[in-house]
Amino acid sequence: MSTQRLEFTEWKPDLPDTEGSLNDAKNVYPVAIGYSPLPSAAEYSTPASENLNSVFAAKFGETIEVFSGSATEIFKLNLATLDLTSVSKAGGYSGDGVWKFEQFGNVVLACNGTEKIQAWTIGSSTAFADVAAAAPAPKDIAIVRDFVFAGNMSAGDGFNKVQWSDINDETDWVSSSTSQSDYQIIPDGGNVLAVTGGEFGLIFSENSVTRASYIGSPLFFQMDTISNGQGCLEGNSVINYGALSFWLSDDGWYSSNGEIVTNIGLEKVDRFFFNRVDMTKLSSISAAVDPVKNLVIWNFANTSGNRELLIYHWELQRWSRADTISDTVGTMASITTSLEGLTSIFGYTDIDAMPASLDSRLFIGDQFLLAGTKLDKIVTFTGQPITPQLITTDVEVGYNSVVTLARPQIDNGTAQVAVASRRELDDNIEFGAFVPATSEGRCSLRSAGRYHRFNVQPTGNWEIAMSVDVDLKPQGNR
């Protein structure tokens, strides 16, 4: 009898099934040892008048405001009633681009690739308006030091152009002897697809990545190419947190700290992603950061006609994936309310039916959390955990063996286990019925073959799935 511990280590679907990593890590997210449950998306707001394509939360002082964009409107969320009310400029908007939002001091800025940059002053505005008559109409914006950066003006010669405002003045976009506002053409990278900010800016073009560093008068910003010939495949895949930016390139997933470019998906998830994504809907991809869990999350359309999440833990450099009902991901701000308030706002009289537990960050107040949109509503990822699936790679003991027992190692929970055995690597993989663990944590199994893989589904109020111990008995040949 051979007992082996199969640890839930790194999920690398691009590797062969016999390698020592997980074959699947679905509806979970990576932690230091194993994986934890991923909350589902739960409807949060009342319906808007149009389907939504983004959500953004801003905070200045004690004031929190949440916005969401659609094809022709910008909506503001009433945190007391959860209604979405249009706060668009008079006449609304044209085009169907995704709205991108940034906060610059006490001003929220928004762009969609068609309209001039829109501005809203937190705590006092009642509608968005053009930030300035001379402002550009970019596809993306970012805050670089004390400047607002805009990329891809989508008109005239602006496709490979970045432009920035005057220092500490989002309303001044005219270059002059008294202003630091200016622009730069990126000549060798193709169209500018996205920009990210911070102490320096990163400009993502089709065939290059350029760092913008502030150097003062007279040039203001120095442009250095840190990736030449390899750029960004889709601007909506770009997201940054702190000094790190993440994006999708022609051959996979990358990150950069502004100095070097690193392929974070190489021989891990790059081939998996391109085999699953619906390339005809790649522009519908969205990205967000969950700072609590140190996760970058992308929402994309797969070839099955559904939406899916690709999840990356940037500290552990590990991946997972998840099903989702949401159309996009973004950020949301939580509310403070009483149990009576939950009844009046959400209409819930049953605590078990609420979109999150009472101790969730959703109800703490002044907290930012992962959110998204589903059709015409804002959703928050505070629902019940999605059914998890942790599938090991193949284990082999001699030419033939029989699996007799599995003991899942689940912190604060239990699991059910199914096994798939086969003689040859090209045989069909067919899992048997799930066997729930007994009170002693044992799943009695009996399955013969040369290669065995195990599907472990944690159940209960589990916190971390760490491994599964399996007993295999060598079997003679005939």
Short mmCIF file of C-alpha atoms in Angstrom, two decimals:
data_model
loop_
_atom_site.label_atom_id
_atom_site.label_comp_id
_atom_site.label_asym_id
_atom_site.label_seq_id
_atom_site.Cartn_x
_atom_site.Cartn_y
_atom_site.Cartn_z
CA MET A 1 0.00 0.00 0.00
CA SER A 2 1.28 3.44 -0.97
CA THR A 3 0.02 6.64 0.60
CA GLN A 4 0.71 9.87 -1.21
CA ARG A 5 -0.07 13.45 -0.28
CA LEU A 6 -1.13 15.46 -3.32
CA GLU A 7 -0.67 19.10 -2.38
CA PHE A 8 -2.79 21.77 -4.02
CA THR A 9 0.19 23.68 -5.35
CA GLU A 10 0.41 25.87 -8.42
CA TRP A 11 -2.19 25.60 -11.18
CA LYS A 12 -0.35 25.40 -14.52
CA PRO A 13 -2.82 24.22 -17.17
CA ASP A 14 -0.25 24.76 -19.93
CA LEU A 15 1.88 21.89 -18.59
CA PRO A 16 1.25 18.16 -19.26
CA ASP A 17 -1.27 16.43 -17.00
CA THR A 18 1.43 14.26 -15.42
CA GLU A 19 3.43 17.21 -14.06
CA GLY A 20 3.33 18.04 -10.36
CA SER A 21 0.85 20.89 -10.42
CA LEU A 22 -2.91 21.18 -10.29
CA ASN A 23 -4.89 20.33 -13.40
CA ASP A 24 -7.64 22.76 -12.41
CA ALA A 25 -8.20 25.42 -9.73
CA LYS A 26 -11.72 26.62 -10.42
CA ASN A 27 -13.90 28.98 -8.38
CA VAL A 28 -11.12 29.53 -5.85
CA TYR A 29 -8.24 31.94 -5.37
CA PRO A 30 -4.60 31.18 -4.39
CA VAL A 31 -3.30 31.58 -0.85
CA ALA A 32 0.12 30.76 0.60
CA ILE A 33 -0.76 27.09 1.15
CA GLY A 34 -3.58 25.91 -1.10
CA TYR A 35 -6.69 27.80 -2.17
CA SER A 36 -9.61 29.64 -0.57
CA PRO A 37 -13.27 29.99 -1.64
CA LEU A 38 -14.20 32.75 -4.09
CA PRO A 39 -17.45 34.64 -3.36
CA SER A 40 -19.97 34.81 -6.18
CA ALA A 41 -21.33 38.00 -7.75
CA ALA A 42 -24.55 39.20 -6.09
CA GLU A 43 -26.85 41.87 -7.49
CA TYR A 44 -26.42 45.11 -5.58
CA SER A 45 -28.06 48.11 -7.25
CA THR A 46 -31.47 48.66 -8.76
CA PRO A 47 -31.59 48.59 -12.60
CA ALA A 48 -30.24 51.46 -14.68
CA SER A 49 -31.93 52.59 -17.87
CA GLU A 50 -29.18 50.96 -19.97
CA ASN A 51 -26.77 48.05 -19.67
CA LEU A 52 -23.63 49.06 -17.80
CA ASN A 53 -20.01 48.65 -18.90
CA SER A 54 -17.99 49.88 -15.89
CA VAL A 55 -18.17 50.77 -12.21
CA PHE A 56 -15.92 53.08 -10.19
CA ALA A 57 -15.80 54.29 -6.60
CA ALA A 58 -14.27 57.60 -5.46
CA LYS A 59 -13.66 58.99 -1.98
CA PHE A 60 -12.71 62.50 -0.83
CA GLY A 61 -12.77 63.23 2.87
CA GLU A 62 -15.78 61.41 4.26
CA THR A 63 -17.69 61.53 0.98
CA ILE A 64 -17.92 58.35 -1.10
CA GLU A 65 -19.49 58.38 -4.55
CA VAL A 66 -19.95 55.47 -6.97
CA PHE A 67 -20.38 55.83 -10.73
CA SER A 68 -21.17 53.48 -13.57
CA GLY A 69 -21.05 54.04 -17.32
CA SER A 70 -23.18 52.81 -20.22
CA ALA A 71 -23.23 53.46 -23.95
CA THR A 72 -24.83 56.91 -23.69
CA GLU A 73 -24.99 57.72 -19.97
CA ILE A 74 -23.01 58.04 -16.73
CA PHE A 75 -24.93 56.99 -13.63
CA LYS A 76 -24.40 57.78 -9.95
CA LEU A 77 -25.34 55.26 -7.29
CA ASN A 78 -27.50 56.49 -4.42
CA LEU A 79 -25.87 54.73 -1.46
CA ALA A 80 -29.06 55.10 0.58
CA THR A 81 -31.54 53.64 -1.92
CA LEU A 82 -29.11 51.86 -4.31
CA ASP A 83 -30.86 53.53 -7.26
CA LEU A 84 -28.79 54.48 -10.32
CA THR A 85 -29.54 58.00 -11.55
CA SER A 86 -28.17 59.57 -14.72
CA VAL A 87 -25.68 62.36 -14.05
CA SER A 88 -24.65 62.75 -17.69
CA LYS A 89 -23.98 66.13 -19.20
CA ALA A 90 -26.91 67.71 -20.99
CA GLY A 91 -27.74 65.79 -24.16
CA GLY A 92 -26.02 62.59 -23.03
CA TYR A 93 -23.19 60.95 -24.93
CA SER A 94 -22.46 59.32 -28.25
CA GLY A 95 -20.45 56.22 -29.09
CA ASP A 96 -20.41 52.90 -27.30
CA GLY A 97 -16.92 52.88 -25.76
CA VAL A 98 -16.19 51.63 -22.27
CA TRP A 99 -16.09 54.43 -19.71
CA LYS A 100 -12.75 54.77 -17.89
CA PHE A 101 -12.67 56.70 -14.61
CA GLU A 102 -9.88 58.28 -12.55
CA GLN A 103 -9.85 60.45 -9.43
CA PHE A 104 -7.70 63.61 -9.45
CA GLY A 105 -7.93 65.30 -6.05
CA ASN A 106 -11.61 65.93 -5.43
CA VAL A 107 -12.49 65.56 -9.12
CA VAL A 108 -13.66 62.39 -10.89
CA LEU A 109 -12.61 62.28 -14.54
CA ALA A 110 -14.14 60.00 -17.18
CA CYS A 111 -13.54 59.21 -20.85
CA ASN A 112 -15.00 56.85 -23.46
CA GLY A 113 -12.97 57.51 -26.62
CA THR A 114 -15.64 59.72 -28.17
CA GLU A 115 -16.43 62.54 -25.73
CA LYS A 116 -14.12 65.15 -24.27
CA ILE A 117 -12.90 64.21 -20.81
CA GLN A 118 -15.78 64.56 -18.37
CA ALA A 119 -15.41 66.03 -14.87
CA TRP A 120 -17.37 65.76 -11.62
CA THR A 121 -16.47 67.51 -8.35
CA ILE A 122 -17.05 65.17 -5.41
CA GLY A 123 -19.61 66.48 -2.97
CA SER A 124 -20.91 69.36 -5.09
CA SER A 125 -21.54 68.43 -8.74
CA THR A 126 -24.98 67.41 -9.94
CA ALA A 127 -23.95 66.43 -13.48
CA PHE A 128 -20.78 65.67 -15.41
CA ALA A 129 -19.47 68.30 -17.83
CA ASP A 130 -16.55 68.77 -20.22
CA VAL A 131 -13.45 69.35 -18.08
CA ALA A 132 -12.35 72.03 -20.54
CA ALA A 133 -13.16 73.24 -24.02
CA ALA A 134 -9.67 72.24 -25.20
CA ALA A 135 -9.68 68.85 -23.50
CA PRO A 136 -9.06 65.79 -25.71
CA ALA A 137 -11.42 62.85 -26.26
CA PRO A 138 -9.18 59.89 -25.32
CA LYS A 139 -9.84 56.19 -24.92
CA ASP A 140 -7.93 56.06 -21.63
CA ILE A 141 -6.70 58.36 -18.88
CA ALA A 142 -4.34 58.01 -15.92
CA ILE A 143 -2.86 60.18 -13.18
CA VAL A 144 0.93 60.48 -13.51
CA ARG A 145 2.40 62.38 -10.55
CA ASP A 146 0.53 65.73 -10.66
CA PHE A 147 -0.71 65.45 -14.24
CA VAL A 148 -3.69 63.93 -16.03
CA PHE A 149 -2.47 61.77 -18.93
CA ALA A 150 -4.69 60.95 -21.92
CA GLY A 151 -3.98 58.33 -24.58
CA ASN A 152 -5.36 57.66 -28.08
CA MET A 153 -7.43 60.67 -29.11
CA SER A 154 -9.30 58.60 -31.72
CA ALA A 155 -9.36 61.43 -34.20
CA GLY A 156 -7.02 62.94 -36.78
CA ASP A 157 -3.43 62.04 -35.98
CA GLY A 158 -4.16 61.26 -32.33
CA PHE A 159 -4.20 57.46 -32.41
CA ASN A 160 -0.53 57.20 -31.39
CA LYS A 161 -0.55 60.33 -29.25
CA VAL A 162 -0.46 60.96 -25.50
CA GLN A 163 -1.35 64.33 -24.06
CA TRP A 164 -1.15 65.67 -20.52
CA SER A 165 -2.69 68.53 -18.59
CA ASP A 166 -0.90 71.32 -16.79
CA ILE A 167 0.58 70.45 -13.41
CA ASN A 168 -2.13 70.17 -10.76
CA ASP A 169 -4.70 71.54 -13.20
CA GLU A 170 -7.00 69.12 -14.99
CA THR A 171 -8.69 72.04 -16.81
CA ASP A 172 -5.61 73.28 -18.72
CA TRP A 173 -4.79 71.31 -21.90
CA VAL A 174 -3.25 74.12 -23.98
CA SER A 175 0.52 74.11 -24.47
CA SER A 176 2.06 77.53 -23.79
CA SER A 177 5.01 79.25 -22.14
CA THR A 178 3.06 79.42 -18.88
CA SER A 179 1.78 75.84 -18.86
CA GLN A 180 3.35 72.40 -18.56
CA SER A 181 0.58 70.91 -20.67
CA ASP A 182 1.99 69.21 -23.76
CA TYR A 183 1.79 66.09 -25.91
CA GLN A 184 4.01 63.39 -27.38
CA ILE A 185 3.64 61.22 -30.48
CA ILE A 186 4.80 57.63 -29.94
CA PRO A 187 6.13 57.02 -33.47
CA ASP A 188 7.09 53.33 -33.47
CA GLY A 189 4.46 51.52 -31.43
CA GLY A 190 1.24 51.76 -33.42
CA ASN A 191 -1.96 52.94 -31.74
CA VAL A 192 -1.87 53.83 -28.06
CA LEU A 193 -4.26 51.41 -26.32
CA ALA A 194 -3.95 52.31 -22.63
CA VAL A 195 -2.03 54.36 -20.06
CA THR A 196 -1.31 53.73 -16.39
CA GLY A 197 -0.07 56.16 -13.77
CA GLY A 198 1.70 56.67 -10.48
CA GLU A 199 5.20 58.07 -9.93
CA PHE A 200 5.77 57.37 -13.64
CA GLY A 201 3.45 56.62 -16.53
CA LEU A 202 3.35 53.55 -18.75
CA ILE A 203 2.01 53.93 -22.28
CA PHE A 204 0.78 50.71 -23.86
CA SER A 205 0.84 50.71 -27.64
CA GLU A 206 0.17 47.88 -30.06
CA ASN A 207 3.89 47.14 -30.49
CA SER A 208 5.65 48.80 -27.58
CA VAL A 209 5.52 49.83 -23.94
CA THR A 210 6.91 53.28 -23.10
CA ARG A 211 7.73 54.77 -19.70
CA ALA A 212 6.98 58.47 -19.17
CA SER A 213 9.20 60.04 -16.47
CA TYR A 214 8.82 63.62 -15.27
CA ILE A 215 12.01 65.67 -15.84
CA GLY A 216 10.70 69.24 -15.64
CA SER A 217 11.04 72.11 -18.11
CA PRO A 218 11.40 72.35 -21.04
CA LEU A 219 10.48 68.79 -22.12
CA PHE A 220 8.53 67.91 -18.96
CA PHE A 221 8.39 64.16 -19.66
CA GLN A 222 11.10 61.82 -20.92
CA MET A 223 9.87 58.87 -22.98
CA ASP A 224 11.83 55.60 -22.73
CA THR A 225 10.83 52.44 -24.59
CA ILE A 226 11.03 49.49 -22.18
CA SER A 227 9.51 46.97 -24.60
CA ASN A 228 10.08 47.28 -28.33
CA GLY A 229 8.18 45.09 -30.81
CA GLN A 230 5.95 43.64 -28.13
CA GLY A 231 3.09 45.67 -26.79
CA CYS A 232 -0.53 45.33 -25.79
CA LEU A 233 -3.20 43.25 -27.51
CA GLU A 234 -6.27 44.84 -25.88
CA GLY A 235 -6.33 48.10 -23.94
CA ASN A 236 -9.19 47.01 -21.68
CA SER A 237 -6.93 44.27 -20.26
CA VAL A 238 -4.57 46.85 -18.71
CA ILE A 239 -4.72 47.41 -14.95
CA ASN A 240 -2.25 48.75 -12.42
CA TYR A 241 -1.82 48.71 -8.66
CA GLY A 242 1.00 50.55 -6.93
CA ALA A 243 4.08 50.38 -9.13
CA LEU A 244 2.92 47.29 -11.03
CA SER A 245 0.96 47.18 -14.27
CA PHE A 246 -0.57 44.05 -15.82
CA TRP A 247 -1.79 43.45 -19.37
CA LEU A 248 -2.40 41.02 -22.21
CA SER A 249 0.08 40.94 -25.08
CA ASP A 250 0.01 38.99 -28.33
CA ASP A 251 1.56 35.92 -26.71
CA GLY A 252 0.26 36.08 -23.14
CA TRP A 253 0.10 37.89 -19.82
CA TYR A 254 2.73 40.37 -18.68
CA SER A 255 3.57 42.69 -15.79
CA SER A 256 5.99 45.57 -15.41
CA ASN A 257 7.37 47.69 -12.59
CA GLY A 258 8.41 50.38 -15.04
CA GLU A 259 11.91 48.97 -15.44
CA ILE A 260 11.51 45.43 -16.74
CA VAL A 261 8.74 43.51 -18.49
CA THR A 262 7.95 40.02 -17.16
CA ASN A 263 5.86 37.28 -18.76
CA ILE A 264 3.74 36.10 -15.82
CA GLY A 265 1.74 33.54 -17.80
CA LEU A 266 4.56 31.72 -19.62
CA GLU A 267 4.06 27.92 -19.45
CA LYS A 268 1.33 28.56 -16.91
CA VAL A 269 -1.90 29.98 -18.35
CA ASP A 270 -1.07 31.68 -21.67
CA ARG A 271 -2.11 28.80 -23.93
CA PHE A 272 -5.04 27.99 -21.67
CA PHE A 273 -6.37 31.54 -22.00
CA PHE A 274 -6.01 31.79 -25.77
CA ASN A 275 -7.69 28.39 -26.18
CA ARG A 276 -10.70 29.57 -24.13
CA VAL A 277 -11.19 33.26 -24.94
CA ASP A 278 -13.64 34.31 -27.65
CA MET A 279 -11.32 36.51 -29.69
CA THR A 280 -14.28 38.14 -31.45
CA LYS A 281 -15.30 39.57 -28.05
CA LEU A 282 -11.86 40.36 -26.68
CA SER A 283 -12.71 44.06 -26.44
CA SER A 284 -15.29 43.19 -23.77
CA ILE A 285 -12.53 42.12 -21.35
CA SER A 286 -12.29 44.12 -18.11
CA ALA A 287 -9.82 44.15 -15.25
CA ALA A 288 -9.87 45.04 -11.57
CA VAL A 289 -7.76 44.68 -8.44
CA ASP A 290 -8.89 43.12 -5.18
CA PRO A 291 -6.37 44.76 -2.80
CA VAL A 292 -7.59 42.76 0.19
CA LYS A 293 -6.64 39.45 -1.39
CA ASN A 294 -3.75 40.79 -3.55
CA LEU A 295 -5.52 39.65 -6.71
CA VAL A 296 -5.75 40.95 -10.25
CA ILE A 297 -8.93 39.68 -11.90
CA TRP A 298 -9.90 39.71 -15.56
CA ASN A 299 -13.47 39.12 -16.79
CA PHE A 300 -13.63 37.75 -20.35
CA ALA A 301 -15.98 36.02 -22.78
CA ASN A 302 -15.12 32.37 -23.42
CA THR A 303 -15.80 30.22 -26.46
CA SER A 304 -18.76 28.56 -24.71
CA GLY A 305 -20.70 31.83 -24.77
CA ASN A 306 -20.26 32.51 -21.05
CA ARG A 307 -18.19 34.90 -18.95
CA GLU A 308 -15.20 33.71 -16.97
CA LEU A 309 -12.69 35.13 -14.50
CA LEU A 310 -8.92 34.70 -14.75
CA ILE A 311 -7.31 35.39 -11.37
CA TYR A 312 -3.67 36.22 -10.56
CA HIS A 313 -2.14 36.59 -7.08
CA TRP A 314 0.76 38.94 -7.79
CA GLU A 315 2.61 38.29 -4.52
CA LEU A 316 2.46 34.48 -4.83
CA GLN A 317 2.69 34.58 -8.66
CA ARG A 318 -0.05 31.96 -8.87
CA TRP A 319 -3.23 31.69 -10.92
CA SER A 320 -6.77 30.35 -10.67
CA ARG A 321 -10.03 30.77 -12.58
CA ALA A 322 -13.77 31.07 -11.92
CA ASP A 323 -17.17 31.07 -13.52
CA THR A 324 -19.17 34.28 -13.19
CA ILE A 325 -22.52 35.81 -14.00
CA SER A 326 -21.00 39.30 -14.19
CA ASP A 327 -20.26 41.09 -17.44
CA THR A 328 -17.44 43.27 -16.05
CA VAL A 329 -15.30 43.77 -12.96
CA GLY A 330 -14.48 47.01 -11.17
CA THR A 331 -14.43 48.62 -7.71
CA MET A 332 -17.27 49.43 -5.31
CA ALA A 333 -17.58 51.28 -2.01
CA SER A 334 -19.36 49.71 0.94
CA ILE A 335 -22.16 51.22 2.98
CA THR A 336 -22.87 51.54 6.68
CA THR A 337 -26.35 50.48 7.68
CA SER A 338 -28.37 48.75 10.36
CA LEU A 339 -30.36 45.55 10.08
CA GLU A 340 -33.45 47.74 9.68
CA GLY A 341 -31.65 49.58 6.91
CA LEU A 342 -30.96 46.31 5.12
CA THR A 343 -34.68 45.62 5.13
CA SER A 344 -35.57 49.04 3.75
CA ILE A 345 -32.74 49.27 1.20
CA PHE A 346 -32.45 45.68 -0.04
CA GLY A 347 -35.93 44.46 0.84
CA TYR A 348 -34.49 41.46 2.72
CA THR A 349 -36.44 40.04 5.63
CA ASP A 350 -34.41 36.82 5.65
CA ILE A 351 -30.79 37.25 6.74
CA ASP A 352 -29.80 34.11 4.83
CA ALA A 353 -31.02 35.71 1.58
CA MET A 354 -28.83 38.82 1.85
CA PRO A 355 -26.04 39.40 -0.72
CA ALA A 356 -23.38 39.08 2.01
CA SER A 357 -23.00 38.20 5.69
CA LEU A 358 -23.49 40.98 8.24
CA ASP A 359 -19.74 41.07 9.00
CA SER A 360 -18.85 41.52 5.31
CA ARG A 361 -16.84 44.55 4.16
CA LEU A 362 -19.98 45.40 2.18
CA PHE A 363 -21.69 46.65 5.36
CA ILE A 364 -18.69 48.02 7.27
CA GLY A 365 -18.67 51.36 5.46
CA ASP A 366 -15.88 53.41 3.80
CA GLN A 367 -14.37 50.22 2.38
CA PHE A 368 -13.50 49.44 -1.24
CA LEU A 369 -14.27 45.98 -2.57
CA LEU A 370 -14.41 44.00 -5.78
CA ALA A 371 -17.52 44.69 -7.83
CA GLY A 372 -18.74 44.60 -11.41
CA THR A 373 -21.79 44.88 -13.59
CA LYS A 374 -24.40 42.47 -14.88
CA LEU A 375 -26.60 43.86 -17.63
CA ASP A 376 -28.16 47.00 -16.08
CA LYS A 377 -27.11 46.42 -12.44
CA ILE A 378 -24.03 46.79 -10.27
CA VAL A 379 -22.95 43.54 -8.60
CA THR A 380 -20.57 42.91 -5.70
CA PHE A 381 -18.48 39.78 -5.17
CA THR A 382 -19.93 39.15 -1.73
CA GLY A 383 -22.33 36.28 -2.46
CA GLN A 384 -22.12 32.64 -1.46
CA PRO A 385 -18.92 30.85 -2.58
CA ILE A 386 -19.13 29.28 -6.03
CA THR A 387 -18.90 25.48 -6.14
CA PRO A 388 -15.12 24.85 -6.11
CA GLN A 389 -13.17 22.37 -8.18
CA LEU A 390 -9.61 21.33 -7.45
CA ILE A 391 -8.38 18.64 -9.84
CA THR A 392 -4.97 17.10 -9.28
CA THR A 393 -2.59 16.08 -12.01
CA ASP A 394 -2.11 12.35 -12.63
CA VAL A 395 -0.46 10.16 -10.02
CA GLU A 396 1.21 6.88 -11.02
CA VAL A 397 2.31 3.91 -8.87
CA GLY A 398 3.81 1.22 -11.08
CA TYR A 399 2.13 0.10 -14.27
CA ASN A 400 -1.21 -0.67 -12.58
CA SER A 401 -2.69 0.30 -9.23
CA VAL A 402 -6.00 0.60 -7.39
CA VAL A 403 -7.14 3.69 -5.50
CA THR A 404 -8.82 2.66 -2.25
CA LEU A 405 -9.07 5.79 -0.12
CA ALA A 406 -8.85 9.59 -0.18
CA ARG A 407 -8.56 11.92 2.81
CA PRO A 408 -9.01 15.61 1.84
CA GLN A 409 -7.16 18.14 4.00
CA ILE A 410 -9.57 21.07 4.32
CA ASP A 411 -9.25 23.77 6.97
CA ASN A 412 -12.57 24.30 8.81
CA GLY A 413 -14.52 22.16 6.36
CA THR A 414 -14.80 18.90 4.53
CA ALA A 415 -15.01 17.75 0.92
CA GLN A 416 -16.28 15.22 -1.55
CA VAL A 417 -13.89 13.42 -3.89
CA ALA A 418 -14.21 11.76 -7.29
CA VAL A 419 -11.48 9.82 -9.10
CA ALA A 420 -10.72 9.27 -12.78
CA SER A 421 -8.42 6.35 -13.67
CA ARG A 422 -7.11 5.25 -17.04
CA ARG A 423 -4.52 2.89 -18.51
CA GLU A 424 -2.99 5.14 -21.17
CA LEU A 425 -2.53 8.89 -21.36
CA ASP A 426 -4.70 9.11 -24.48
CA ASP A 427 -7.65 7.28 -22.87
CA ASN A 428 -10.80 9.27 -22.08
CA ILE A 429 -10.88 10.93 -18.68
CA GLU A 430 -14.11 10.01 -16.91
CA PHE A 431 -14.65 10.81 -13.24
CA GLY A 432 -16.75 8.50 -11.12
CA ALA A 433 -19.40 9.64 -8.67
CA PHE A 434 -18.42 12.00 -5.86
CA VAL A 435 -17.95 10.33 -2.49
CA PRO A 436 -18.55 12.60 0.55
CA ALA A 437 -16.03 12.39 3.35
CA THR A 438 -17.17 10.65 6.53
CA SER A 439 -17.00 12.26 9.97
CA GLU A 440 -13.46 10.90 10.09
CA GLY A 441 -12.56 12.67 6.84
CA ARG A 442 -12.30 9.49 4.74
CA CYS A 443 -13.65 8.89 1.21
CA SER A 444 -13.76 5.21 0.32
CA LEU A 445 -12.94 4.70 -3.35
CA ARG A 446 -12.11 1.86 -5.67
CA SER A 447 -10.74 2.63 -9.10
CA ALA A 448 -8.10 0.77 -11.12
CA GLY A 449 -5.69 2.05 -13.75
CA ARG A 450 -2.19 3.34 -14.28
CA TYR A 451 -2.91 7.07 -14.05
CA HIS A 452 -5.25 8.53 -11.41
CA ARG A 453 -6.46 12.10 -10.91
CA PHE A 454 -8.75 13.39 -8.18
CA ASN A 455 -11.49 16.00 -8.25
CA VAL A 456 -11.82 17.52 -4.78
CA GLN A 457 -14.80 19.75 -4.02
CA PRO A 458 -14.56 21.38 -0.57
CA THR A 459 -17.89 21.79 1.22
CA GLY A 460 -19.20 23.51 4.33
CA ASN A 461 -17.79 26.75 5.71
CA TRP A 462 -14.31 25.86 4.55
CA GLU A 463 -11.46 28.35 4.54
CA ILE A 464 -8.41 26.74 2.92
CA ALA A 465 -8.09 23.57 0.81
CA MET A 466 -4.54 22.32 1.25
CA SER A 467 -4.14 18.78 -0.13
CA VAL A 468 -5.60 15.29 -0.44
CA ASP A 469 -4.00 12.08 0.87
CA VAL A 470 -4.66 9.02 -1.30
CA ASP A 471 -4.03 5.33 -0.75
CA LEU A 472 -2.99 3.30 -3.81
CA LYS A 473 -2.35 -0.42 -3.94
CA PRO A 474 -0.05 -1.76 -6.68
CA GLN A 475 -1.79 -4.26 -8.93
CA GLY A 476 -0.17 -7.12 -10.81
CA ASN A 477 -0.15 -7.47 -14.59
CA ARG A 478 -1.59 -10.29 -16.67
#
